[in-house]
Amino acid sequence: QVQLVESGGGSVQPGGSLRLSCAASMSGFGVYTMGWYRQAPAKQREWVAEITSNGRSTYEDSVKGRFTIFRDNAKNTVYLRMNSLKPEDTAVYYCRASRPYWPTYWGQGTQVTVSA
């Protein structure tokens, strides 16, 4: 049974930093594209960043230069380093694992709150 467990969320002041982690209990972690999504209150879930199996990363425009996604395949873990946080980054952050022709998996989410 596949499990994705996010951690590292919390409350931080504007300009602060957090590092989210997503630990995956699954075989073949290294071949999955791992992504981070977020959902703010009363809004649709949106894509934030992803990293492919060969380490290529892409970002949503509003987080470019502030967020960094990276993975440690030996630990079956993907991270999201978030710097210069803004109130509009407040959301529940979800981890996603995907690969062609296989089911997509989601974590349960971790809350990030940015406020003064």
Short mmCIF file of C-alpha atoms in Angstrom, two decimals, residues 34-90:
data_model
loop_
_atom_site.label_atom_id
_atom_site.label_comp_id
_atom_site.label_asym_id
_atom_site.label_seq_id
_atom_site.Cartn_x
_atom_site.Cartn_y
_atom_site.Cartn_z
CA MET A 34 7.04 14.04 -7.52
CA GLY A 35 5.02 17.19 -7.20
CA TRP A 36 3.81 19.71 -4.66
CA TYR A 37 0.36 21.25 -4.88
CA ARG A 38 -1.49 23.62 -2.59
CA GLN A 39 -5.05 24.56 -1.81
CA ALA A 40 -6.03 27.79 -0.14
CA PRO A 41 -9.44 28.23 1.53
CA ALA A 42 -12.26 28.53 -1.01
CA LYS A 43 -9.84 28.00 -3.90
CA GLN A 44 -9.03 25.15 -6.24
CA ARG A 45 -5.97 23.02 -5.68
CA GLU A 46 -3.07 24.35 -7.74
CA TRP A 47 0.24 23.00 -8.90
CA VAL A 48 3.32 24.50 -7.22
CA ALA A 49 6.36 22.54 -8.38
CA GLU A 50 7.49 19.17 -9.59
CA ILE A 51 10.67 17.18 -10.06
CA THR A 52 11.05 14.35 -12.54
CA SER A 53 12.82 11.06 -12.10
CA ASN A 54 15.93 12.52 -13.71
CA GLY A 55 15.92 15.57 -11.45
CA ARG A 56 14.43 18.16 -13.74
CA SER A 57 12.40 20.67 -11.75
CA THR A 58 9.73 23.15 -12.79
CA TYR A 59 7.84 25.81 -10.84
CA GLU A 60 4.68 27.83 -10.93
CA ASP A 61 5.51 31.43 -11.76
CA SER A 62 4.60 32.94 -8.39
CA VAL A 63 7.06 30.72 -6.51
CA LYS A 64 10.00 30.83 -8.92
CA GLY A 65 13.12 32.05 -7.17
CA ARG A 66 11.58 31.49 -3.73
CA PHE A 67 10.78 27.77 -3.63
CA THR A 68 13.10 24.85 -4.37
CA ILE A 69 12.01 21.27 -4.88
CA PHE A 70 14.53 18.47 -4.45
CA ARG A 71 14.48 14.76 -3.81
CA ASP A 72 16.52 12.15 -2.01
CA ASN A 73 15.81 8.82 -3.68
CA ALA A 74 17.79 6.93 -1.05
CA LYS A 75 15.31 8.18 1.55
CA ASN A 76 12.20 8.00 -0.65
CA THR A 77 11.61 11.63 0.20
CA VAL A 78 10.86 14.82 -1.70
CA TYR A 79 11.28 18.26 -0.18
CA LEU A 80 10.03 21.76 -0.81
CA ARG A 81 12.21 24.53 0.52
CA MET A 82 10.16 27.74 0.78
CA ASN A 83 11.87 31.07 1.31
CA SER A 84 10.55 34.65 1.37
CA LEU A 85 7.11 33.40 2.27
CA LYS A 86 4.12 35.65 1.62
CA PRO A 87 0.62 35.64 3.09
CA GLU A 88 -0.69 34.43 -0.28
CA ASP A 89 1.37 31.25 0.17
CA THR A 90 -0.98 30.24 2.98
#
